XYZ file of C-alpha atoms in Angstrom:
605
model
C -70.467 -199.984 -24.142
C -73.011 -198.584 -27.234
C -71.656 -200.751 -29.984
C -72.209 -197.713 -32.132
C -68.997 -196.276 -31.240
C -67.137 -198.973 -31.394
C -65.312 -198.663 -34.893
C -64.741 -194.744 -33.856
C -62.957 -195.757 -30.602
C -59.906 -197.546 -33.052
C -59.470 -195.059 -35.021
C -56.660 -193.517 -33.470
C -52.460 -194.035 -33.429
C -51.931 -196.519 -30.520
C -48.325 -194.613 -29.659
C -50.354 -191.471 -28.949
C -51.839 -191.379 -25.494
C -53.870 -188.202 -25.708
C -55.044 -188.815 -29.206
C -56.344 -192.323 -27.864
C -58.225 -190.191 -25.262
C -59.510 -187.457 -27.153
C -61.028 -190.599 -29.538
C -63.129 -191.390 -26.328
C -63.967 -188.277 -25.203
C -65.608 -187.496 -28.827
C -68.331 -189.821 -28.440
C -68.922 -189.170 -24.666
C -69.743 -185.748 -25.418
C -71.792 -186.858 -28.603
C -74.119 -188.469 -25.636
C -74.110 -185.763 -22.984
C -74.642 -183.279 -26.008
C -78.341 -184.273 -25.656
C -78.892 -183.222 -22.139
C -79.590 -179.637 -21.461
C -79.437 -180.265 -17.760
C -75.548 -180.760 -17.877
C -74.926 -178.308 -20.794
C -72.154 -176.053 -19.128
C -70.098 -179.936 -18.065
C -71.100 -180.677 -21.856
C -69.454 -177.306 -23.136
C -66.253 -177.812 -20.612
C -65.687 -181.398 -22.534
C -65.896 -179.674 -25.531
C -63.535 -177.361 -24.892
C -60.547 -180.089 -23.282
C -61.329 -181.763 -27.002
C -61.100 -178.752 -28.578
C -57.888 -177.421 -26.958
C -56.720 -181.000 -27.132
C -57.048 -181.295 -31.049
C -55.869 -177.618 -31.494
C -52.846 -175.311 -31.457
C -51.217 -174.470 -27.447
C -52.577 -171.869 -26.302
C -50.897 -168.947 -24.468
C -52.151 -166.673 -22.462
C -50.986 -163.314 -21.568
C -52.010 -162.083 -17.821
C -51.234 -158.970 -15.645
C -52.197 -156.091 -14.201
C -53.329 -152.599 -16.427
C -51.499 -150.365 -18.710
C -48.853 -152.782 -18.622
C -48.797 -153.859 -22.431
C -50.096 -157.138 -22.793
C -52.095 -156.003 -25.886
C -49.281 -154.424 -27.105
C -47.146 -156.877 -26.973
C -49.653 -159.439 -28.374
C -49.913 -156.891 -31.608
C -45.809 -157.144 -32.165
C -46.012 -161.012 -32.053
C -48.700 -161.161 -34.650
C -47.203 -158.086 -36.612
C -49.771 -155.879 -36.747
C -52.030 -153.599 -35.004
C -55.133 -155.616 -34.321
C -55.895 -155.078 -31.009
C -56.234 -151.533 -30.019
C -54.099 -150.840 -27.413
C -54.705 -147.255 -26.054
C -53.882 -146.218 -22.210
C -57.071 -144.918 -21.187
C -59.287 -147.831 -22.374
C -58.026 -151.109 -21.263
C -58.932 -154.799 -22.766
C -62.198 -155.606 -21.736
C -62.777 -159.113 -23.211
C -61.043 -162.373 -22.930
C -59.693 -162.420 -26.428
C -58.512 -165.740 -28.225
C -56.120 -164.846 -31.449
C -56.445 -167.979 -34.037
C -55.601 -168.718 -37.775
C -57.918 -168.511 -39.909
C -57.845 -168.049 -43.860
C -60.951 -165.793 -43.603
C -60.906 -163.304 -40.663
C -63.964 -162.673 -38.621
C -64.891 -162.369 -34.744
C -66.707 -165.325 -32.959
C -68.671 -163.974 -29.883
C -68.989 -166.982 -27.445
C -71.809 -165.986 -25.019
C -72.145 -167.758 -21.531
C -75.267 -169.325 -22.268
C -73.183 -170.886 -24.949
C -74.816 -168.795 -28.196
C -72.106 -168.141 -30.666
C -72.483 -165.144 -33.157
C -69.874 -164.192 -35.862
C -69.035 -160.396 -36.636
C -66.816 -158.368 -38.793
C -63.569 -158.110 -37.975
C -64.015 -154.512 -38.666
C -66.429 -155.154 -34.869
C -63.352 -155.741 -32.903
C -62.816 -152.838 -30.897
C -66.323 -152.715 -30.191
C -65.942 -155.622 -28.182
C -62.800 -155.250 -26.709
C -62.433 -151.957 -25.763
C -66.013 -149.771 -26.475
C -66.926 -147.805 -23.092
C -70.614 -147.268 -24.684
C -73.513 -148.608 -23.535
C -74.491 -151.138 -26.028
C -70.816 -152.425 -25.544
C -71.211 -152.715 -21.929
C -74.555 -154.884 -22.145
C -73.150 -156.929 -24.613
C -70.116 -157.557 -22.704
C -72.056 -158.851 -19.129
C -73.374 -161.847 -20.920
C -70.142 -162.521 -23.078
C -67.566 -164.982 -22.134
C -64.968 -164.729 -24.509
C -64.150 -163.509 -28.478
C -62.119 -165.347 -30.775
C -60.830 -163.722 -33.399
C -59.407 -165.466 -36.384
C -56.702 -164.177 -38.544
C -54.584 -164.701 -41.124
C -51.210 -164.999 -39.500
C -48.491 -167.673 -39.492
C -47.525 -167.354 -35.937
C -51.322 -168.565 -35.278
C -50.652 -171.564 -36.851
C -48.172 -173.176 -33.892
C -50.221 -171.208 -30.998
C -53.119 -169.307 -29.732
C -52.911 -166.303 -28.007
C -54.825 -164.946 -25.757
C -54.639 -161.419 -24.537
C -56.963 -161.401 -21.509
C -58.686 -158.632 -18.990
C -56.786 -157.319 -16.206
C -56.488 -158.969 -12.712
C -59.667 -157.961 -10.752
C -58.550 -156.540 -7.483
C -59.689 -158.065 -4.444
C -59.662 -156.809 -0.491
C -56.686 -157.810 1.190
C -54.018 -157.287 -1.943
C -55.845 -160.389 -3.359
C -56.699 -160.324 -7.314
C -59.481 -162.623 -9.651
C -58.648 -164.355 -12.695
C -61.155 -166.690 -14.549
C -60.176 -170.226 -13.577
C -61.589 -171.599 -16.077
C -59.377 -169.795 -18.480
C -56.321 -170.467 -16.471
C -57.259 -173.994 -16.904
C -57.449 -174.183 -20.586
C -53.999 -172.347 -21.077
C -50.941 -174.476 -21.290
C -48.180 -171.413 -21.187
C -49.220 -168.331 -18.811
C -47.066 -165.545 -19.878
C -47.261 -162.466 -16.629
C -46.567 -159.102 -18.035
C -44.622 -156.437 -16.113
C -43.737 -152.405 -17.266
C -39.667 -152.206 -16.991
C -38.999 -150.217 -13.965
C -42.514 -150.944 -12.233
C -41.833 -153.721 -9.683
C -44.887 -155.975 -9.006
C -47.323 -154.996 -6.357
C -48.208 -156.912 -3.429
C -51.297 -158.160 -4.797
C -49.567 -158.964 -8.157
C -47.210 -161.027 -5.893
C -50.184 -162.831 -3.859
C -51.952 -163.796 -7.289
C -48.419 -165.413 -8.706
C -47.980 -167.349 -5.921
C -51.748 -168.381 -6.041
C -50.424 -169.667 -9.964
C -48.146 -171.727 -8.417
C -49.947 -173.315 -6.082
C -52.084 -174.403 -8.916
C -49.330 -175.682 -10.367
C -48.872 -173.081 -12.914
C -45.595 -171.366 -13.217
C -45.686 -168.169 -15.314
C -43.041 -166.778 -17.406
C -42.002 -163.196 -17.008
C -41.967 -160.548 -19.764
C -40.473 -157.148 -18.800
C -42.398 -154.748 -21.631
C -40.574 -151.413 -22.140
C -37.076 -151.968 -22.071
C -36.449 -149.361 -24.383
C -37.446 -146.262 -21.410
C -34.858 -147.751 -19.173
C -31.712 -147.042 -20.194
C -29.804 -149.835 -19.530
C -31.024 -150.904 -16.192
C -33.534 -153.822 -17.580
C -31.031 -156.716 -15.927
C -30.960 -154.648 -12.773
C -34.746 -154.690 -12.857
C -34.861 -158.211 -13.496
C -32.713 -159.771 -10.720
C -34.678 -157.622 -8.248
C -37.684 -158.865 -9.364
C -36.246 -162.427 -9.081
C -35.009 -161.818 -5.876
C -38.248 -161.243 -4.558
C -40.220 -163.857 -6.466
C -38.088 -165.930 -8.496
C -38.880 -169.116 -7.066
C -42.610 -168.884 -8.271
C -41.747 -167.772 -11.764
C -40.230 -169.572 -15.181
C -38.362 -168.194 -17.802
C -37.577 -164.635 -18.155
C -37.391 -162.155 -21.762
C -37.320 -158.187 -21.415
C -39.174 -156.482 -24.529
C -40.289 -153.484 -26.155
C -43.340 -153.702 -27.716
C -43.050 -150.474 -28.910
C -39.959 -150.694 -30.740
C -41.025 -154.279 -32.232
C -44.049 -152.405 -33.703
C -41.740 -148.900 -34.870
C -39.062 -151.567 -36.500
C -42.116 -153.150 -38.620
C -43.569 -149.902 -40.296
C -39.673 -148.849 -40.353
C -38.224 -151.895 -41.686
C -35.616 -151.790 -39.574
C -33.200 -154.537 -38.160
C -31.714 -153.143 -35.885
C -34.868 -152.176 -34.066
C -36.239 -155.356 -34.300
C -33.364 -157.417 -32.969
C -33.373 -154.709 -29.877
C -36.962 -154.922 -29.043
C -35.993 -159.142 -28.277
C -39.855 -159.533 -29.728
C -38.144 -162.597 -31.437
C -36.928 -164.177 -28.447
C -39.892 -163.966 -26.767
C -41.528 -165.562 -29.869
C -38.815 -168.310 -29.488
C -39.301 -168.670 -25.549
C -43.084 -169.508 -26.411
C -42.169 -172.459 -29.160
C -39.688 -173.532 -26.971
C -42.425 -174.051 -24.667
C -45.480 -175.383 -26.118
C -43.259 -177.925 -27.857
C -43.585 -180.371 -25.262
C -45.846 -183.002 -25.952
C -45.628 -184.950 -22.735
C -46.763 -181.658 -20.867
C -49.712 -180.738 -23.386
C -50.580 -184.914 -22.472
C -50.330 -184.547 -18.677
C -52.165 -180.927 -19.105
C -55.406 -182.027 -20.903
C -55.429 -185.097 -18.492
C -55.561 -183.425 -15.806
C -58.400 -181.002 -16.921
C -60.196 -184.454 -17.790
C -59.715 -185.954 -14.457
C -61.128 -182.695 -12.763
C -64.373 -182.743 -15.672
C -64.778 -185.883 -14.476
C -65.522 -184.785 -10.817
C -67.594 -182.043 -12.019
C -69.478 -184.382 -13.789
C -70.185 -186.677 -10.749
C -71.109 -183.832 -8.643
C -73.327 -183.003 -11.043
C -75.079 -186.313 -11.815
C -75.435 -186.967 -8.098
C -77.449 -184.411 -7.608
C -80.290 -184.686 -10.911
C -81.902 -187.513 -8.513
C -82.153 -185.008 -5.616
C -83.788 -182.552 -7.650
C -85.542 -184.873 -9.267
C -85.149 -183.093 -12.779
C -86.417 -186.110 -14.616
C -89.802 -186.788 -13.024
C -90.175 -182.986 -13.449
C -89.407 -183.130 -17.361
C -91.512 -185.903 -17.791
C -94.537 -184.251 -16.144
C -93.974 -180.897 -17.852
C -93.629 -182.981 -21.113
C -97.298 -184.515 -20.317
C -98.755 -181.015 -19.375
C -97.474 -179.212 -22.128
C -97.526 -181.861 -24.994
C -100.507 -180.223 -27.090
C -98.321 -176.865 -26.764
C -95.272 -178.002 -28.315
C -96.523 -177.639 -31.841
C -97.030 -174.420 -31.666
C -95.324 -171.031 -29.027
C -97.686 -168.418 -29.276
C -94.794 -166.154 -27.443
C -92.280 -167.629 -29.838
C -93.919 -167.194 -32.848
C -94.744 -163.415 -32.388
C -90.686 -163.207 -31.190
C -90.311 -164.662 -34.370
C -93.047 -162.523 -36.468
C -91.243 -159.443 -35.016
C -88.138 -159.648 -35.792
C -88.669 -161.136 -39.366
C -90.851 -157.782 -39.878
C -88.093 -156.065 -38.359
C -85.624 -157.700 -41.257
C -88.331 -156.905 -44.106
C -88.157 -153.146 -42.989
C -84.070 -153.236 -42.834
C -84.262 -155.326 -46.279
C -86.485 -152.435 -47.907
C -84.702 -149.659 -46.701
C -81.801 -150.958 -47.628
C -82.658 -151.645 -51.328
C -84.034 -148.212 -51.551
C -81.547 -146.632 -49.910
C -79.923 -144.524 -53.056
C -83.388 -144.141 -54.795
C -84.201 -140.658 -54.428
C -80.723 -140.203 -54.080
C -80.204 -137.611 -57.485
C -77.127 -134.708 -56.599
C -74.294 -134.886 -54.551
C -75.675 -132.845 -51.827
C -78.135 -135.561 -51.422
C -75.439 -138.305 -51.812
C -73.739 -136.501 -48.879
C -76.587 -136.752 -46.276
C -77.214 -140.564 -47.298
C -73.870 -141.156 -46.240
C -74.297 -138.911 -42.739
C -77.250 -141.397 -42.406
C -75.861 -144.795 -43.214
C -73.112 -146.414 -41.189
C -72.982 -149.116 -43.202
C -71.826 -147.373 -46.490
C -68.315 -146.120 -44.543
C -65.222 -147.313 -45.185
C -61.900 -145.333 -45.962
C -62.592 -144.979 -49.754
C -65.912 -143.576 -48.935
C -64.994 -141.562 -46.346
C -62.205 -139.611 -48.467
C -64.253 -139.170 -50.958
C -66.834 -137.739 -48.229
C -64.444 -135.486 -47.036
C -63.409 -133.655 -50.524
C -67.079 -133.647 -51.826
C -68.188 -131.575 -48.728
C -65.409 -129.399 -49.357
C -66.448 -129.005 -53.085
C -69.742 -128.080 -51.602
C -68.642 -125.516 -48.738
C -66.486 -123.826 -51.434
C -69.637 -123.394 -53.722
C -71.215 -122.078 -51.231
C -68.685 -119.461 -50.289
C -68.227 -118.409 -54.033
C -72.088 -118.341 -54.425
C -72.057 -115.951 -50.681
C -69.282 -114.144 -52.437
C -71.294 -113.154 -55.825
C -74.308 -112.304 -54.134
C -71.871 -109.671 -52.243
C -70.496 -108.656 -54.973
C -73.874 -108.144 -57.138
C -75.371 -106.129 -54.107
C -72.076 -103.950 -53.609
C -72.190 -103.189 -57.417
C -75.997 -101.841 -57.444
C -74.363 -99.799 -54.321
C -72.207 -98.192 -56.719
C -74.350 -97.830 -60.056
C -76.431 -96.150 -57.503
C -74.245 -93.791 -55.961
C -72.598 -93.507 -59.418
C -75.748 -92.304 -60.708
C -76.747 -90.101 -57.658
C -73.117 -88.112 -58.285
C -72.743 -87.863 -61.664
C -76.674 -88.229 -63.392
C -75.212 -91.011 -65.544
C -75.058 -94.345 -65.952
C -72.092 -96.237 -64.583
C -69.781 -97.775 -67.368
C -66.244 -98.384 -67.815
C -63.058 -97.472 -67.857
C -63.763 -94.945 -65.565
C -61.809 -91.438 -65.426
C -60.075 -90.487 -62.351
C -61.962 -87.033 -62.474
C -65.521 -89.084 -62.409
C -63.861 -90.582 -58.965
C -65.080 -89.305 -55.277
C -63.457 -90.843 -52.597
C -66.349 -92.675 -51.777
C -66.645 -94.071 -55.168
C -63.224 -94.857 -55.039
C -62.987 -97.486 -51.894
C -66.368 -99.266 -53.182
C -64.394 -100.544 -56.042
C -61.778 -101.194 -53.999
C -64.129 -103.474 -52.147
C -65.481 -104.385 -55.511
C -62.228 -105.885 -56.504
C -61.212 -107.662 -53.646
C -64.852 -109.189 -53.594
C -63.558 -110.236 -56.569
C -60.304 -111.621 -55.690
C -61.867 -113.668 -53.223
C -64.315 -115.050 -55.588
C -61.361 -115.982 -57.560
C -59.657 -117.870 -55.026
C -62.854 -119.808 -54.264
C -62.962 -120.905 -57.639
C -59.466 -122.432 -58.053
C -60.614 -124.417 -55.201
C -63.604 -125.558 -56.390
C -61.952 -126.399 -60.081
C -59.971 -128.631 -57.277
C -62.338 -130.323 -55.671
C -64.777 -130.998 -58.854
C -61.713 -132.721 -60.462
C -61.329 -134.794 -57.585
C -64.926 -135.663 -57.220
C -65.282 -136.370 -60.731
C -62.623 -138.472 -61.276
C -63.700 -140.902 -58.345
C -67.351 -141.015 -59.325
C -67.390 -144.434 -60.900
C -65.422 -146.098 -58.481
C -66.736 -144.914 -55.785
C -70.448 -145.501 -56.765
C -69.370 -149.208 -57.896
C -68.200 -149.136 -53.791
C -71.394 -147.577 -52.629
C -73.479 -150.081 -54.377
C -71.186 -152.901 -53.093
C -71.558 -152.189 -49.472
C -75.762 -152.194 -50.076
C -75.537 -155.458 -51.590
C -73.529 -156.630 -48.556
C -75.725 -155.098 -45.997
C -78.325 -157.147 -47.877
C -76.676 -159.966 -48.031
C -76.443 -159.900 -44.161
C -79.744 -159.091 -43.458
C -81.125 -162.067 -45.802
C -78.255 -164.362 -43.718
C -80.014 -163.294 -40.361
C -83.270 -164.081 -42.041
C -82.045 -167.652 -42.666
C -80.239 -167.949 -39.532
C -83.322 -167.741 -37.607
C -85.028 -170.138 -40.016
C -82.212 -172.476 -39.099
C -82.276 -172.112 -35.643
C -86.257 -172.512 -35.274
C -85.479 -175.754 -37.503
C -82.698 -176.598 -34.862
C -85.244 -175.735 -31.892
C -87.997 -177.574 -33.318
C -85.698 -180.880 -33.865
C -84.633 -180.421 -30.246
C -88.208 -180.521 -28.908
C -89.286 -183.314 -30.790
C -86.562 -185.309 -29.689
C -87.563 -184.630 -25.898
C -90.799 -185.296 -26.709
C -90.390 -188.622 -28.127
C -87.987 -189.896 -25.270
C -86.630 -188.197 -22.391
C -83.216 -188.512 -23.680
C -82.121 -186.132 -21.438
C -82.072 -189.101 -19.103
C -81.612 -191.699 -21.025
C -78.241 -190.509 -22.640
C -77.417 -189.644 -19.183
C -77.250 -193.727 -18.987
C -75.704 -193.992 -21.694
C -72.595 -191.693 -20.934
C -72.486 -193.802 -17.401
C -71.920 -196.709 -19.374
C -69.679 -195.291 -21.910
C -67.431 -193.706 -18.855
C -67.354 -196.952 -17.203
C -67.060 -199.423 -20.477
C -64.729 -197.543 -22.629
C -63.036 -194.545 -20.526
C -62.459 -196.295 -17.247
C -60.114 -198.800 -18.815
C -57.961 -196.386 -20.458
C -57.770 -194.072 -17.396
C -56.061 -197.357 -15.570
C -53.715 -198.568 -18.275
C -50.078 -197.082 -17.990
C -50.589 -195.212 -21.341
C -51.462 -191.473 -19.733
C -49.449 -189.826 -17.461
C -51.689 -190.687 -14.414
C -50.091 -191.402 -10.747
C -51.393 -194.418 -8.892
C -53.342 -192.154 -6.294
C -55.086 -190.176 -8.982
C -56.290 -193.818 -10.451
C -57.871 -194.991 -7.423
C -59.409 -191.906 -6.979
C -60.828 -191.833 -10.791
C -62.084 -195.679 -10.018
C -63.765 -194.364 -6.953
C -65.573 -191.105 -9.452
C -66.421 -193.733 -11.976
C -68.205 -195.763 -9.838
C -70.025 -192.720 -8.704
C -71.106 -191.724 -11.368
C -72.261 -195.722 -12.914
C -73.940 -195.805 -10.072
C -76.469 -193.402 -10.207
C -80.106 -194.933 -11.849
C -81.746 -192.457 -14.446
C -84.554 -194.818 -16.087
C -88.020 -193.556 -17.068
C -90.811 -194.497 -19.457
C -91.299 -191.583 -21.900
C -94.539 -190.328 -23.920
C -94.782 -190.208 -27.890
C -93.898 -186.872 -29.200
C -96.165 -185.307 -31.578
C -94.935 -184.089 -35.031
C -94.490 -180.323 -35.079
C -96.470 -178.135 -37.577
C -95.475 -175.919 -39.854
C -92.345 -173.546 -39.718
C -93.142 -169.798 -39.237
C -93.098 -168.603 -43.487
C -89.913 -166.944 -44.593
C -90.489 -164.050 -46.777
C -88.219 -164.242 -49.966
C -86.929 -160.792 -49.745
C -84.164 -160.276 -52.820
C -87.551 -161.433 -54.988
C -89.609 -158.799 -53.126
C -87.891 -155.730 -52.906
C -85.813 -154.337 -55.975
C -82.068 -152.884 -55.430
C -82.049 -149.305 -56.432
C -78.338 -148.915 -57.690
C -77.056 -145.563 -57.575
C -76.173 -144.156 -60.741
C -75.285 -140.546 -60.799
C -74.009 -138.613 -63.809
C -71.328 -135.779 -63.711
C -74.670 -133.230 -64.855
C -75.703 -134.497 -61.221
C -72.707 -133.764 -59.245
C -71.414 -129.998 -60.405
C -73.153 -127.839 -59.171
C -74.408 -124.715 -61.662
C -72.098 -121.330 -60.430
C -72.262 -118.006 -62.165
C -69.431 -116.702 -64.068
C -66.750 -115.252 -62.375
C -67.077 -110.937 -61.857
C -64.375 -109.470 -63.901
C -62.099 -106.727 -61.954
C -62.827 -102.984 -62.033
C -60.062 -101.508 -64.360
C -59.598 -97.523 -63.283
């Protein structure tokens, strides 16, 4: 065993058996983390530590339009997750606490992106087709939020069964694997379908037994326990505990306050079901053991076969063909030359985004332009300043009316009488004809009156908001900046990452070589542990693990490797906040009412 890990490996309790494991399995994946070759067995060890060090997690399975979502959003007590009908969940969704919430994307070539939380539903449940590409190379979200449940569980609120021929359904085993509670979600009053009945049955014989929750009690009237025993008639025997809930009224009782409605909807039971559960140590123990003792096959399967394909000889004579290429990617570095171009234009547009930006009018159509300067504040504020404008525009529509109606009747005026219109007017001066174009004269008038109450209206609103609402505006720029100049380091980061990868091939094939070194950790500090009586390990799953082990010791991965060369220069960063100026937006209330003539007076007769 590497004496390198040594002081790591007693750093542990001794009375916990799957902390004394997971102190192993840190430093085995440490090694393997330096092979690319085994990178998705690499990733699955990561995730039994990761599962093993962190809250239970729960996940919530069944068919469509059955509430899962739903019922996920009235155990975390709020509407996170959209949950409408006609767009089901699309993504494999992990719910964990976090003080600051944000989306992680985890992609199945293993990239990781955060987002916005504001991206959720884009991810989830977005038919479009951005969403769609996205999706077919994503394997799961998770979502961290603030949210004390979250700190004694994660939830996951998963995809609906994939139907099969032959009433068979698909679920990702390797979710079902990392879940230690599987909660199966039915619709009161909608038995389970053959197929659902196949796939919980399949469960079982997995040696997962899921726990029933009957969503929508509240649209049954009564007959919820009827449901229930003739559910368990039929498939009882497969199943764990039961609770019946409504989702619906758990979610109504929170914005209503109400009690009552929340001690009818049984949300809290089900909450107490799932504590009840995950509180059992021993299980969590046997659980992540078993997922070990399975990795472990994997990874024997997989090692056998590197000889076969020979993937070392093959990396060391690409290393010697391509070793006065490493230092520099022509393809790579005009990836990278594109994109930071494509960052400098964002950056620039961005910073000059409100510059010509003088009236309200043309306030309006930089907003229409610019999803990122929405948000609620924004958008009300939209809303009223268009109406300010339409009004103004209406009044304006309405004078002009008005002015070419009154010429109308100075004209006529004049044409009847040889003189020049002025007021009061006697009724003898009056033709019929003069008589209903004041009419229309006056309730020109009238309407030009109305417009301008609402306009008063509207300017007061718009007015009063300016300051506030330009202090928001030039908020969201600077954190559209901010981003951009983050992506701009992120890939900075990542070439440095990429670079330090290379070299380290270069210089050895430690693809290989830590290869040997995991076989000897396995067999020198894993194999022993396996064997004690300290896990919850049955004599027939030990010989079988001494059998793996000696598999996978056996297998010889030894090379001579070349001398790397050292890598040149980084591709230049451009310092962006230094060359491009933020043009704040500073409008005045001389900018933002717009100039309206007076208001006609009425025709007096």
């Amino acid at each position: 065993m590497n004496e390198r890990f040594s002081a790591q490996l007693n750093n542990f309790d001794e009375h916990n058996p799957l902390e004394q494991l997971i102190e192993r399995l840190k430093p085995l994946h440490s090694i393997l983390s330096q092979n690319s070759y085994v990178k998705d067995t690499t990733t699955r060890l990561k995730q039994i530590i990761d599962d093993a060090n962190s809250q239970p997690i729960v996940l919530f399975l069944g068919k469509e339009r059955v509430g899962k979502t739903t019922v996920i959003n009235s155990l975390i007590g709020r509407n996170l997750l959209e949950d409408r009908p006609s767009e089901p969940t699309r993504t494999n969704t992990f719910l964990k606490y976090g003080d600051k919430e944000y989306i992680k994307a985890v992609f199945s070539n293993g990239m990781e992106v955060t987002f916005d939380i504001a991206n959720l539903s884009f991810f989830t449940i977005s038919n479009t087709e951005s969403a769609k590409i996205i999706r077919k190379h994503l394997d799961y979200l998770e979502v961290y939020i603030t949210c004390e449940l979250l700190k004694k569980v994660t939830i996951v609120d998963s995809v609906a069964l994939e139907a099969g021929a032959k009433n068979t359904a698909y679920f990702s085993p390797a979710l079902l694997q990392r879940c230690n509670e599987v909660f199966w979600v039915l619709q009161a009053g909608s038995p389970a379908t053959e197929t659902e009945l196949n796939f919980i049955e399949k469960l079982n014989k997995r040696g997962i037994t899921a726990h029933l929750v009957v969503n929508g009690i509240d649209r049954v009237d009564g007959e919820v326990e009827a449901f229930l025993d003739m559910e368990k008639e039929r498939y009882g025997y497969f199943i764990g505990e039961d609770v019946p809930v409504s989702a619906l009224q758990a979610q109504e009782a929170r914005n209503t306050n109400s009690t009552q409605l929340l001690i009818d909807s049984r949300i809290t039971q089900l909450s107490q079901l799932m504590f009840q559960l995950i509180d059992n140590k021993q299980k969590k123990t046997r659980h992540i053991t078993e997922r070990f003792i399975q990795w472990l096959e994997r990874l024997r399967v997989e090692i056998n076969t590197i000889p076969a394909r020979e993937p070392y000889v093959s990396a060391f004579e690409y290393v010697i063909q391509h070793q006065s290429d490493f230092n520099s990617d022509p393809a790579q570095l005009q990836q990278d030359k594109a994109l930071i171009d494509s960052l400098d234009k964002q950056y620039e547009s961005v910073s000059k985004v409100f510059k010509e930006v003088q009236t309200l009018f043309q306030l309006l159509q930089t907003l229409e332009s610019h999803s990122y300067l929405r948000d609620p504040i924004i958008d009300m504020y939209e809303e009223m300043a268009v109406l300010y404008q339409k009004n103004v525009r209406d009044y304006r529509k309405l004078h002009v009316e008005y002015s070419m109606e009154y010429g109308q009747l100075e004209k006529q005026f004049k044409k009847q009488t040889g003189m020049t219109l002025t007021f009061p007017l006697e009724d003898s001066a009056l033709t019929p004809l003069l008589s209903e174009q004041i009419q229309t004269l006056n309730k020109i008038q009238k309407n030009c009156e109305q417009k301008l109450v609402f306009i008063k209206k509207y300017e007061q609103f718009v007015l009063e908001k300016l300051d506030s609402v330009q202090s928001r505006l030039n908020e969201l720029v600077e954190n559209r900046l901010l981003s951009i100049h983050n992506q701009l380091n992120e890939l900075e980061a990542q070439r440095i990452r990429e670079r330090a990868n290379m070299t380290a091939s270069v210089n050895k094939l430690a693809e290989f070589n830590c290869i040997a070194e995991a076989q000897s950790f396995i067999k020198d500090a894993i194999e022993p542990l396996l064997l004690e009586r300290v896990l919850p390990i049955k004599e027939q799953e030990k010989r079988q693990l001494h059998q793996t082990i000696d598999r996978i010791a056996t297998v010889n991965f030894t090379y001579e490797t070349p001398i790397a060369t050292e890598p040149d220069a980084m591709l230049a960063q451009p310092n962006l906040k230094e060359k491009y100026h933020q043009f704040e937006l500073r409008l005045t209330e001389e900018d933002i009412v717009s100039d309206i003539p007076e208001l006609p007076e009425k025709i007096e007769i």
